[in-house]
Short mmCIF file of C-alpha atoms and ligand atoms in Angstrom, two decimals:
data_model
loop_
_atom_site.label_atom_id
_atom_site.label_comp_id
_atom_site.label_asym_id
_atom_site.label_seq_id
_atom_site.Cartn_x
_atom_site.Cartn_y
_atom_site.Cartn_z
CA MET A 945 -106.02 3.09 -24.58
CA ILE A 946 -103.97 1.00 -22.14
CA ASN A 947 -104.18 -2.77 -21.76
CA LEU A 948 -102.00 -4.83 -19.48
CA THR A 949 -102.47 -8.59 -19.45
CA ASP A 950 -100.82 -11.13 -17.22
CA ILE A 951 -97.84 -8.90 -16.40
CA ASN A 952 -94.88 -10.18 -14.49
CA PHE A 953 -91.93 -7.91 -13.82
CA ARG A 954 -88.69 -8.15 -11.85
CA TYR A 955 -85.68 -5.82 -11.80
CA PRO A 956 -82.40 -7.58 -12.64
CA LYS A 957 -81.24 -6.79 -9.10
CA GLY A 958 -83.18 -6.99 -5.88
CA ASP A 959 -86.23 -9.03 -5.06
CA PHE A 960 -89.03 -6.66 -6.03
CA HIS A 961 -91.69 -8.46 -7.98
CA LEU A 962 -94.76 -6.98 -9.66
CA SER A 963 -97.69 -9.05 -10.96
CA ILE A 964 -100.63 -7.39 -12.64
CA PRO A 965 -103.20 -9.89 -13.96
CA ASP A 966 -105.23 -7.31 -15.83
CA LEU A 967 -105.46 -3.53 -16.11
CA SER A 968 -107.37 -1.59 -18.75
CA VAL A 969 -107.76 2.14 -19.13
CA THR A 970 -110.23 3.46 -21.69
CA ALA A 971 -109.41 6.41 -23.95
CA GLY A 972 -110.32 9.64 -22.23
CA GLU A 973 -110.32 8.14 -18.75
CA LYS A 974 -108.57 9.87 -15.87
CA VAL A 975 -107.24 7.24 -13.53
CA GLY A 976 -105.57 7.90 -10.20
CA VAL A 977 -102.99 5.38 -8.98
CA ILE A 978 -102.44 4.96 -5.25
CA GLY A 979 -100.47 2.53 -3.11
CA PRO A 980 -97.78 2.39 -0.43
CA SER A 981 -94.27 3.66 -1.13
CA GLY A 982 -92.24 0.97 -2.90
CA SER A 983 -95.31 -0.93 -4.14
CA GLY A 984 -94.42 -0.40 -7.81
CA LYS A 985 -96.36 2.67 -8.94
CA THR A 986 -93.38 4.23 -10.72
CA THR A 987 -92.50 0.82 -12.14
CA LEU A 988 -96.00 0.56 -13.63
CA LEU A 989 -95.69 3.95 -15.35
CA ASN A 990 -92.27 2.96 -16.71
CA LEU A 991 -93.75 -0.28 -18.08
CA VAL A 992 -96.62 1.58 -19.77
CA ALA A 993 -94.15 4.09 -21.25
CA GLY A 994 -91.94 1.28 -22.56
CA ILE A 995 -88.96 2.43 -20.47
CA LEU A 996 -89.08 -1.00 -18.82
CA THR A 997 -90.29 -4.20 -20.46
CA PRO A 998 -92.10 -7.00 -18.62
CA GLY A 999 -90.64 -10.48 -18.23
CA ARG A 1000 -94.02 -11.89 -19.10
CA GLY A 1001 -97.29 -10.53 -20.45
CA SER A 1002 -98.39 -7.91 -22.90
CA ILE A 1003 -98.75 -4.13 -22.68
CA THR A 1004 -100.69 -2.32 -25.38
CA VAL A 1005 -100.92 1.45 -25.61
CA ASP A 1006 -103.10 3.04 -28.28
CA ASP A 1007 -103.14 -0.20 -30.32
CA LEU A 1008 -99.35 -0.59 -30.23
CA GLU A 1009 -98.00 -3.59 -28.37
CA VAL A 1010 -95.30 -1.61 -26.60
CA SER A 1011 -93.86 -4.62 -24.79
CA SER A 1012 -92.80 -6.33 -28.03
CA GLN A 1013 -91.25 -3.33 -29.85
CA ASN A 1014 -87.53 -2.67 -30.12
CA ASP A 1015 -85.82 0.13 -28.15
CA SER A 1016 -85.95 2.80 -30.83
CA THR A 1017 -89.61 2.20 -31.72
CA ARG A 1018 -90.54 2.37 -28.05
CA ARG A 1019 -88.52 5.56 -27.64
CA ASP A 1020 -90.11 7.34 -30.63
CA PHE A 1021 -93.55 6.19 -29.54
CA ARG A 1022 -92.90 7.50 -26.05
CA ILE A 1023 -91.67 10.90 -27.23
CA THR A 1024 -94.50 11.48 -29.71
CA SER A 1025 -97.48 9.90 -27.95
CA ILE A 1026 -96.84 9.95 -24.23
CA GLY A 1027 -96.38 12.93 -21.94
CA PHE A 1028 -94.41 11.64 -18.98
CA ILE A 1029 -94.09 13.76 -15.86
CA PHE A 1030 -91.34 11.98 -13.95
CA GLN A 1031 -91.23 11.79 -10.18
CA ASP A 1032 -87.71 13.31 -10.27
CA PHE A 1033 -88.70 15.57 -13.23
CA GLY A 1034 -85.77 14.54 -15.46
CA LEU A 1035 -84.86 18.13 -16.34
CA LEU A 1036 -81.50 18.92 -17.93
CA ASP A 1037 -79.42 21.34 -15.89
CA TYR A 1038 -77.35 22.63 -18.80
CA LEU A 1039 -80.51 23.84 -20.59
CA ASP A 1040 -82.65 26.77 -19.50
CA VAL A 1041 -86.36 26.32 -18.78
CA LYS A 1042 -87.54 27.15 -22.30
CA ASP A 1043 -85.07 24.72 -23.87
CA ASN A 1044 -86.05 22.04 -21.38
CA ILE A 1045 -89.68 22.44 -22.43
CA LEU A 1046 -88.72 22.25 -26.12
CA HIS A 1047 -86.24 19.39 -25.62
CA PRO A 1048 -88.45 16.51 -26.91
CA TYR A 1049 -88.56 18.33 -30.26
CA ARG A 1050 -84.78 18.32 -30.50
CA ILE A 1051 -84.22 14.62 -29.89
CA THR A 1052 -86.53 13.02 -32.43
CA ARG A 1053 -87.37 13.65 -36.06
CA ALA A 1054 -90.88 12.49 -35.30
CA LEU A 1055 -91.64 15.90 -33.74
CA LYS A 1056 -91.21 19.12 -35.74
CA LEU A 1057 -90.23 22.31 -33.95
CA ASN A 1058 -91.83 25.41 -35.49
CA SER A 1059 -93.10 28.82 -34.37
CA ALA A 1060 -96.54 27.45 -33.44
CA ILE A 1061 -94.88 25.00 -31.04
CA ARG A 1062 -92.68 27.76 -29.57
CA ASN A 1063 -95.79 29.86 -29.00
CA ARG A 1064 -97.55 26.94 -27.41
CA ALA A 1065 -94.57 26.45 -25.09
CA ASP A 1066 -94.88 30.11 -24.02
CA LEU A 1067 -98.61 29.69 -23.47
CA LEU A 1068 -98.14 26.57 -21.33
CA ALA A 1069 -95.45 28.36 -19.32
CA GLU A 1070 -97.86 31.24 -18.77
CA GLN A 1071 -100.64 28.90 -17.66
CA MET A 1072 -98.22 27.28 -15.22
CA GLY A 1073 -97.07 30.66 -13.93
CA ILE A 1074 -93.41 30.30 -14.92
CA THR A 1075 -93.14 32.88 -17.72
CA ASP A 1076 -90.58 34.89 -15.73
CA LYS A 1077 -88.46 31.76 -15.25
CA LEU A 1078 -87.98 30.77 -18.91
CA ARG A 1079 -84.30 31.83 -19.04
CA ARG A 1080 -83.36 30.28 -15.70
CA HIS A 1081 -81.76 26.92 -15.27
CA PRO A 1082 -83.45 24.14 -13.27
CA ALA A 1083 -80.84 24.35 -10.49
CA ASP A 1084 -82.04 27.90 -9.75
CA LEU A 1085 -85.70 26.96 -9.39
CA SER A 1086 -87.74 25.78 -6.44
CA HIS A 1087 -88.98 22.20 -6.36
CA GLY A 1088 -92.51 23.27 -7.28
CA GLU A 1089 -91.24 25.39 -10.18
CA ARG A 1090 -89.22 22.47 -11.56
CA GLN A 1091 -92.33 20.35 -11.36
CA ARG A 1092 -94.23 22.88 -13.45
CA VAL A 1093 -91.47 22.91 -16.08
CA ALA A 1094 -91.72 19.11 -16.29
CA ILE A 1095 -95.48 19.41 -16.76
CA CYS A 1096 -95.09 21.97 -19.58
CA ARG A 1097 -92.59 19.71 -21.33
CA ALA A 1098 -94.92 16.72 -21.04
CA LEU A 1099 -97.95 18.61 -22.38
CA LEU A 1100 -96.22 20.36 -25.28
CA PRO A 1101 -96.66 17.65 -27.95
CA ASP A 1102 -100.38 17.22 -27.08
CA PRO A 1103 -99.85 13.60 -26.08
CA LYS A 1104 -102.73 11.15 -26.26
CA LEU A 1105 -101.58 9.66 -22.98
CA ILE A 1106 -100.28 11.53 -19.97
CA LEU A 1107 -98.42 9.61 -17.28
CA ALA A 1108 -97.90 11.65 -14.15
CA ASP A 1109 -95.78 10.43 -11.26
CA GLU A 1110 -96.84 12.47 -8.25
CA ALA A 1111 -97.09 15.55 -10.47
CA THR A 1112 -98.67 17.59 -7.70
CA GLY A 1113 -96.58 16.16 -4.89
CA ASN A 1114 -94.61 19.23 -3.88
CA LEU A 1115 -97.02 22.04 -4.57
CA ASP A 1116 -98.98 24.10 -2.08
CA PRO A 1117 -102.70 23.21 -1.87
CA LYS A 1118 -103.86 26.08 -4.09
CA ASN A 1119 -101.32 25.29 -6.81
CA LYS A 1120 -102.06 21.59 -6.50
CA VAL A 1121 -105.67 22.03 -7.53
CA HIS A 1122 -104.72 24.56 -10.20
CA ILE A 1123 -102.14 22.26 -11.81
CA LEU A 1124 -104.42 19.25 -11.64
CA GLU A 1125 -107.14 21.29 -13.30
CA LEU A 1126 -104.72 22.27 -16.08
CA LEU A 1127 -103.80 18.64 -16.54
CA PHE A 1128 -107.46 17.62 -16.62
CA GLU A 1129 -108.30 20.45 -19.03
CA SER A 1130 -105.53 19.39 -21.37
CA VAL A 1131 -106.69 15.79 -21.14
CA ASP A 1132 -110.31 16.71 -21.92
CA HIS A 1133 -109.43 19.17 -24.65
CA HIS A 1134 -107.32 16.66 -26.56
CA ASN A 1135 -109.38 13.63 -25.68
CA ALA A 1136 -106.28 12.25 -24.01
CA THR A 1137 -106.00 9.71 -21.23
CA LEU A 1138 -104.44 10.33 -17.82
CA LEU A 1139 -102.76 7.84 -15.52
CA ALA A 1140 -101.56 9.72 -12.46
CA VAL A 1141 -99.86 8.50 -9.31
CA THR A 1142 -100.92 10.60 -6.36
CA HIS A 1143 -100.71 10.67 -2.59
CA ASP A 1144 -103.27 13.43 -2.25
CA GLN A 1145 -106.39 11.85 -0.82
CA GLU A 1146 -108.29 15.10 -1.33
CA LEU A 1147 -107.67 15.00 -5.10
CA LEU A 1148 -108.85 11.42 -5.63
CA GLY A 1149 -112.48 12.42 -6.10
CA ARG A 1150 -111.53 14.31 -9.23
CA PHE A 1151 -110.46 11.16 -11.07
CA ASP A 1152 -112.91 8.94 -12.95
CA ARG A 1153 -111.45 5.92 -11.20
CA VAL A 1154 -108.77 4.99 -8.71
CA VAL A 1155 -106.47 1.96 -9.01
CA ASP A 1156 -105.05 0.75 -5.71
CA PHE A 1157 -101.72 -1.08 -5.75
CA GLN A 1158 -102.68 -2.80 -2.54
CA ASN A 1159 -104.61 -5.22 -4.79
CA TRP A 1160 -101.46 -6.46 -6.52
CA LEU A 1161 -99.11 -6.76 -3.59
CA THR A 1162 -97.50 -10.14 -3.11
CA ASP A 1163 -94.77 -11.17 -0.72
P1 ADP B 2688 -93.28 3.34 -5.84
O1 ADP B 2688 -93.25 4.27 -7.01
O2 ADP B 2688 -94.62 2.71 -5.64
O3 ADP B 2688 -92.79 3.99 -4.58
P2 ADP B 2688 -91.24 1.89 -7.33
O4 ADP B 2688 -91.94 1.42 -8.53
O5 ADP B 2688 -90.35 3.09 -7.49
O6 ADP B 2688 -92.29 2.13 -6.13
O7 ADP B 2688 -90.34 0.74 -6.74
C1 ADP B 2688 -90.86 -0.53 -6.43
C2 ADP B 2688 -89.77 -1.38 -5.82
O8 ADP B 2688 -88.77 -1.65 -6.79
C3 ADP B 2688 -89.06 -0.74 -4.64
O9 ADP B 2688 -88.83 -1.72 -3.69
C4 ADP B 2688 -87.77 -0.24 -5.24
O10 ADP B 2688 -86.75 -0.23 -4.28
C5 ADP B 2688 -87.50 -1.27 -6.32
N1 ADP B 2688 -86.72 -0.71 -7.43
C6 ADP B 2688 -86.98 0.43 -8.11
N2 ADP B 2688 -86.09 0.62 -9.11
C7 ADP B 2688 -85.23 -0.44 -9.06
C8 ADP B 2688 -84.09 -0.83 -9.82
N3 ADP B 2688 -83.65 -0.11 -10.86
N4 ADP B 2688 -83.48 -2.00 -9.49
C9 ADP B 2688 -83.92 -2.76 -8.47
N5 ADP B 2688 -84.99 -2.44 -7.69
C10 ADP B 2688 -85.66 -1.29 -7.99
MG1 MG B 2689 -92.68 6.26 -7.19
#
């Protein structure tokens, strides 16, 4: 599902440098990503999602060589095939919760908004325990509630690949396990793949495999 080969990445500014000789994730695998703060975990997810492109090397997701596509192809691919739960959520304050969840369907023709999708959005919101928050705006939600909105939005199109950047980071322990189970259920149900950054040592055992950034650190 994901193949990274001989990756070299630098931001235009600063001296951060990421080298990944080889990383493969099989379809259906649930992989946890760990590593110190600032080691490049978020950068890796952005590379896989085609938000960033590597200076060298190739990144293939679901048979598409993401790293060599143009901006609009990468964007459409990302919206239709990847559910990205951002570390900072990326919610839009001028939209209410329901419209935030539906937003991917309004920004690309590749996704079609219909009543089945609206119902699915309501169902996801119910599973995440935010049904009573659907008409609120993100600014009036707690951190954990915003996180759950971001998860609903990411899961709505049934993506083949889910990228989660500390998706359970700000939840209480009970909710943490519950949300992770929902993510895992969705992954299993749709035969999707999960790449999830986490700091929760106690959740690591639930992944099929753990990738440690410590292995790629250079100075
Ligand atoms: P992590 O998610 O593991 O905490 P990141 O991938 O966010 O780490 O960041 C890795 C490094 O890249 C950090 O040193 C960070 O300061 C730097 N960095 C992140 N974004 C940018 C940017 N847009 N420009 C320059 N440096 C960046
Ligand atoms: Mg990060």
